[in-house]
Coordinates of C-alpha atoms in Angstrom, one line a residue:
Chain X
X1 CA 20.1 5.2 2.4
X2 CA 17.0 7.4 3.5
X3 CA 13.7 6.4 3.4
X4 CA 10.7 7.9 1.7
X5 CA 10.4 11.0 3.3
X6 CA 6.5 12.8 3.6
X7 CA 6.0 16.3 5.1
X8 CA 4.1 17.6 7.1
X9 CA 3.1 14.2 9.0
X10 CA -0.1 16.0 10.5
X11 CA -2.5 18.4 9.3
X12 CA -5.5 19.9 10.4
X13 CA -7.6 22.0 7.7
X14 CA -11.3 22.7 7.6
X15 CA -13.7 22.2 5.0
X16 CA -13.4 24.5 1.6
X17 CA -9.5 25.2 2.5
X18 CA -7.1 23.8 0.1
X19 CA -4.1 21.2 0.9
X20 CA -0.5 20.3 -0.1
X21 CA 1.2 17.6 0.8
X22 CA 5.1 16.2 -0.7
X23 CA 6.8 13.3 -0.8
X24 CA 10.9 13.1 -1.2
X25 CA 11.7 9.8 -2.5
X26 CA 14.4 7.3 -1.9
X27 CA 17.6 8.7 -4.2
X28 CA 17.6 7.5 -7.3
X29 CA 13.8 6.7 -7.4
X30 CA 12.0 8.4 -10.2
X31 CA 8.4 7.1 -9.7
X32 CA 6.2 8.6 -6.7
X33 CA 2.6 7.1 -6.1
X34 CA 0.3 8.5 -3.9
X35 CA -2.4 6.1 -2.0
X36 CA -5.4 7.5 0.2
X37 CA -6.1 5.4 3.5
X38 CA -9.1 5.6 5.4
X39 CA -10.8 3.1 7.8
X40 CA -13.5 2.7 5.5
X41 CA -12.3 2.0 2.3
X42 CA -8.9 0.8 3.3
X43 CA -5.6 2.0 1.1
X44 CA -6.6 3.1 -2.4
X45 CA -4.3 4.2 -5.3
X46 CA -4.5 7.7 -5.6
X47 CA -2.0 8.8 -9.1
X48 CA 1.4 7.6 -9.7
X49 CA 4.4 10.0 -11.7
X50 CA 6.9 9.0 -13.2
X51 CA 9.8 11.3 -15.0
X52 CA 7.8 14.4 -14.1
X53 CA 4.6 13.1 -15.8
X54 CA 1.3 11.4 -14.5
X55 CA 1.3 7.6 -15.6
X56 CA -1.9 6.6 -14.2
X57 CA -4.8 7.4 -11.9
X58 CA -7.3 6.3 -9.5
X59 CA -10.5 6.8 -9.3
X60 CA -10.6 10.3 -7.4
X61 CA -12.6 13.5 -8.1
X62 CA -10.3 16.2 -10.1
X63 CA -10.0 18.0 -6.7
X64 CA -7.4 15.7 -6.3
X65 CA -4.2 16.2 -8.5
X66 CA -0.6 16.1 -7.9
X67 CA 2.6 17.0 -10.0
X68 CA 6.5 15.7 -9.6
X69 CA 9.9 17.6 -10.1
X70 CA 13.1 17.1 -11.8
X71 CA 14.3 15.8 -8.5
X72 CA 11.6 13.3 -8.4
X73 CA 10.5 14.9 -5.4
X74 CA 6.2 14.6 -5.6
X75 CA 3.5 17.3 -4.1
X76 CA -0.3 16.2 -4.2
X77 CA -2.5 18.8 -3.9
X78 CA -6.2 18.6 -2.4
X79 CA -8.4 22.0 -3.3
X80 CA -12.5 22.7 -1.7
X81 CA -11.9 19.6 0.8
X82 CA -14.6 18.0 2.5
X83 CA -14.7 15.8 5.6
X84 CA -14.6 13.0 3.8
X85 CA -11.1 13.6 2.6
X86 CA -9.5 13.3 6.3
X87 CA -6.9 9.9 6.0
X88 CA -3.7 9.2 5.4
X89 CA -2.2 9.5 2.5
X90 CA 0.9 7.6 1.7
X91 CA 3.8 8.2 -1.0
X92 CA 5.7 5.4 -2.3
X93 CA 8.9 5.5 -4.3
X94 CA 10.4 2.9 -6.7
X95 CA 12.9 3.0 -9.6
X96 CA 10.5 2.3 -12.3
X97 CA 7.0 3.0 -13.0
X98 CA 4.1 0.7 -11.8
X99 CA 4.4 -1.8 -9.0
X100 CA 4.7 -4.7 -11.5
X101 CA 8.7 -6.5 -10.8
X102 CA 9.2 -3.1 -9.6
X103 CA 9.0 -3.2 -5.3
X104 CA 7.3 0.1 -4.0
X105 CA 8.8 1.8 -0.6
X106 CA 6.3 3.9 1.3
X107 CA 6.9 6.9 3.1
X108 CA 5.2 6.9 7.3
X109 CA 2.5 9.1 5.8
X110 CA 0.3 12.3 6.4
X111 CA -2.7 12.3 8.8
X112 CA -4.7 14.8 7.7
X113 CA -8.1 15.9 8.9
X114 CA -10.3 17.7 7.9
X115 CA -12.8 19.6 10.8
Chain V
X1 CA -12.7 -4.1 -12.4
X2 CA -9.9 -5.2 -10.4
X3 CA -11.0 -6.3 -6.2
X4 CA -9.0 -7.9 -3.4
X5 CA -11.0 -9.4 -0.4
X6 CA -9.5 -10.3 2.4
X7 CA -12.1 -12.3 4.8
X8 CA -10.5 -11.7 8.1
X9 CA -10.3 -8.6 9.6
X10 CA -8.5 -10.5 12.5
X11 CA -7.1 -13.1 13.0
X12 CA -5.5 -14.5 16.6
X13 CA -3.5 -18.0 16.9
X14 CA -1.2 -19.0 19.4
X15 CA 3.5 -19.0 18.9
X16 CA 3.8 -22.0 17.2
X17 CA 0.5 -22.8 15.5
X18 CA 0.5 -22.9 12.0
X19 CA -1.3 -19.2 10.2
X20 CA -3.1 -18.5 7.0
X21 CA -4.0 -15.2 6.0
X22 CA -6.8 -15.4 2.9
X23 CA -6.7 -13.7 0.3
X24 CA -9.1 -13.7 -3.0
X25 CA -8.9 -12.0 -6.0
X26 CA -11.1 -10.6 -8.4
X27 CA -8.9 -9.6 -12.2
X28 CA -9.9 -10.7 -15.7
X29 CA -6.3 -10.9 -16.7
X30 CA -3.0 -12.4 -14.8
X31 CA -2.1 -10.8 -12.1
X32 CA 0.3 -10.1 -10.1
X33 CA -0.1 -10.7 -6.3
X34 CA 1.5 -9.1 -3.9
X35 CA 1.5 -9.6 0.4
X36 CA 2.4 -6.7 2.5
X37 CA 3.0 -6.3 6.4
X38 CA 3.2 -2.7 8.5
X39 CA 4.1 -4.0 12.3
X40 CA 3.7 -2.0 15.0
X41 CA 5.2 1.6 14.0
X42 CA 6.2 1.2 11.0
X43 CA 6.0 1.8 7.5
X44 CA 4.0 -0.5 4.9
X45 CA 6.8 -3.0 3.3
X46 CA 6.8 -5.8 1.1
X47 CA 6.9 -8.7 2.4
X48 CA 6.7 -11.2 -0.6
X49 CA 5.2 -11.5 -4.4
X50 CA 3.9 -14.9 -6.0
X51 CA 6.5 -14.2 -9.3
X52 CA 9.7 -14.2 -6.5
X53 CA 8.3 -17.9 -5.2
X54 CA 10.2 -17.7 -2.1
X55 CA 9.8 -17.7 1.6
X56 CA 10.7 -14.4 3.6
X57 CA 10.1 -15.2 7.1
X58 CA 9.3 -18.3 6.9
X59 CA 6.2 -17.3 5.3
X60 CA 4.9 -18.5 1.7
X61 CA 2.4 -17.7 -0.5
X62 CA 1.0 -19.6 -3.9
X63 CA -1.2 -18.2 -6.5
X64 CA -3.8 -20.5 -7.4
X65 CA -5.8 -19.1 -10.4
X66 CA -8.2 -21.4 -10.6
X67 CA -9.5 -20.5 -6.7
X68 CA -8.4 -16.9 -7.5
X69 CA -6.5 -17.2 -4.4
X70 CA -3.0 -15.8 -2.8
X71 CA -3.2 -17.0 1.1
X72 CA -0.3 -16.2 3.1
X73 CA 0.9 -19.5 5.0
X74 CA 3.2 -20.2 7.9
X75 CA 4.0 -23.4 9.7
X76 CA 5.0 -22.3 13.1
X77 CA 3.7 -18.9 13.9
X78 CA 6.3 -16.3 16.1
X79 CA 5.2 -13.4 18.5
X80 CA 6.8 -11.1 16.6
X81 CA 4.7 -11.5 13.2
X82 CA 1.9 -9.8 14.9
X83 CA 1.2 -7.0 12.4
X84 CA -1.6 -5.5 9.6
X85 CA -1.4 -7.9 6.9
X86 CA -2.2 -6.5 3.5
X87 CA -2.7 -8.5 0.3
X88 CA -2.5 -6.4 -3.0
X89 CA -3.1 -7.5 -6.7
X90 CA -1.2 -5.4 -10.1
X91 CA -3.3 -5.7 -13.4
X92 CA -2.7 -4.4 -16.5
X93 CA 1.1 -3.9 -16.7
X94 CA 0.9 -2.0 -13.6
X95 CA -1.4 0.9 -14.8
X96 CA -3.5 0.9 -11.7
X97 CA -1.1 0.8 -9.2
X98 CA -1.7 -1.4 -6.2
X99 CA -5.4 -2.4 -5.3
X100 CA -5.2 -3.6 -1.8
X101 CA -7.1 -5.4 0.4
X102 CA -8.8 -4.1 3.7
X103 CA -6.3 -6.0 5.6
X104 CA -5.8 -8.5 8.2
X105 CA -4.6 -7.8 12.1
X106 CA -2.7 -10.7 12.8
X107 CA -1.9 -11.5 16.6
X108 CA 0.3 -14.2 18.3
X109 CA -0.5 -14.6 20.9
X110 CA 2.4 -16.4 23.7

């Protein structure tokens, strides 16, 4: 079975431009979260979906949103960025929403930065 | 608010000496605690939660509310359990997501 799949894996925007990033999930999988990585502040929980709808979300400025298809596949969208938005950001799928009983499987992530 | 402090950032111990990775916890509720490894290359996996109470790897890890505490523990450590070590706590029926820790590099050294 494939893995959680996240495209591009690198990106390179400067500051003001707009991003979009996607997640494909494992088959089957109908809940995408979305985590932010940076040395810094380590892996923060970003927003999670779940049957097209936002369950949940972290404590990010509204620049940050995402949305999630029929398919379960998941964008995340970043608009004005700033240089302090250059990380990772990881996807992870599971069947169900939330991580409780419910064991997460995280994509190899997108390394963007922001010059 | 929900907070996961991990002490070490790393942590270096020779094959066959015994590890522990600490982890503490801050949650007003019960939790539920979770350990997760990315070795070299790879992706961020699970690697145990205190509700399964079982050993993967030969590693174990208890949940000791009254410490607030989830250390990862194994007896003999192995050159290939050199990896990030990430411990991560789930409140509220899962409505945060995963609040991690800052992580721990753990190498074994031969």
């Amino acid at each position: 079975k494939a893995g959680v799949t996240q495209t591009p894996r690198y990106l390179i925007k400067t500051r003001g431009q707009q991003v979009t990033l996607s997640c494909s999930p494992i088959s089957g999988h109908r809940s995408v979260s979305w985590y932010q990585q940076t040395p810094g502040q380590g892996l923060q929980f970003l927003f999670e979906y779940f049957s097209e709808t936002q369950r949940n979300k972290g404590n990010f400025p509204g620049r940050f949103s995402g949305r999630q298809f029929s398919n379960s596949r998941s964008e995340m969208n970043v608009s004005t960025l700033e240089l302090g938005d250059s990380a990772l950001y990881l996807c992870a799928s599971s069947w169900y929403a939330g991580p409780s009983y419910n064991e997460q499987f995280f994509g190899p992530g997108t390394r963007l930065t922001v010059l | 608010a929900q907070r996961v402090t991990q002490p070490e950032k790393l942590l270096s111990v020779f094959k066959g000496a015994p590890v522990e990775l600490k982890c503490n916890y801050s949650y007003s509720g019960s939790p539920e605690l979770f350990w997760y490894v990315q070795y070299s290359r790879q992706r961020l996996q699970l690697l145990l939660r205190h509700i399964s109470r079982e050993s993967i790897k030969g590693f174990t890890a208890d949940l000791n509310k009254g410490e607030t505490s989830f250390h990862l523990k194994k007896p003999f450590a192995q050159e290939e359990d050199s990896a990030m070590y990430y411990c991560a706590l789930s409140g509220s029926g899962g409505a945060d997501g995963l609040t991690f820790g800052k992580g721990t590099h753990l190498i074994i050294q031969p």
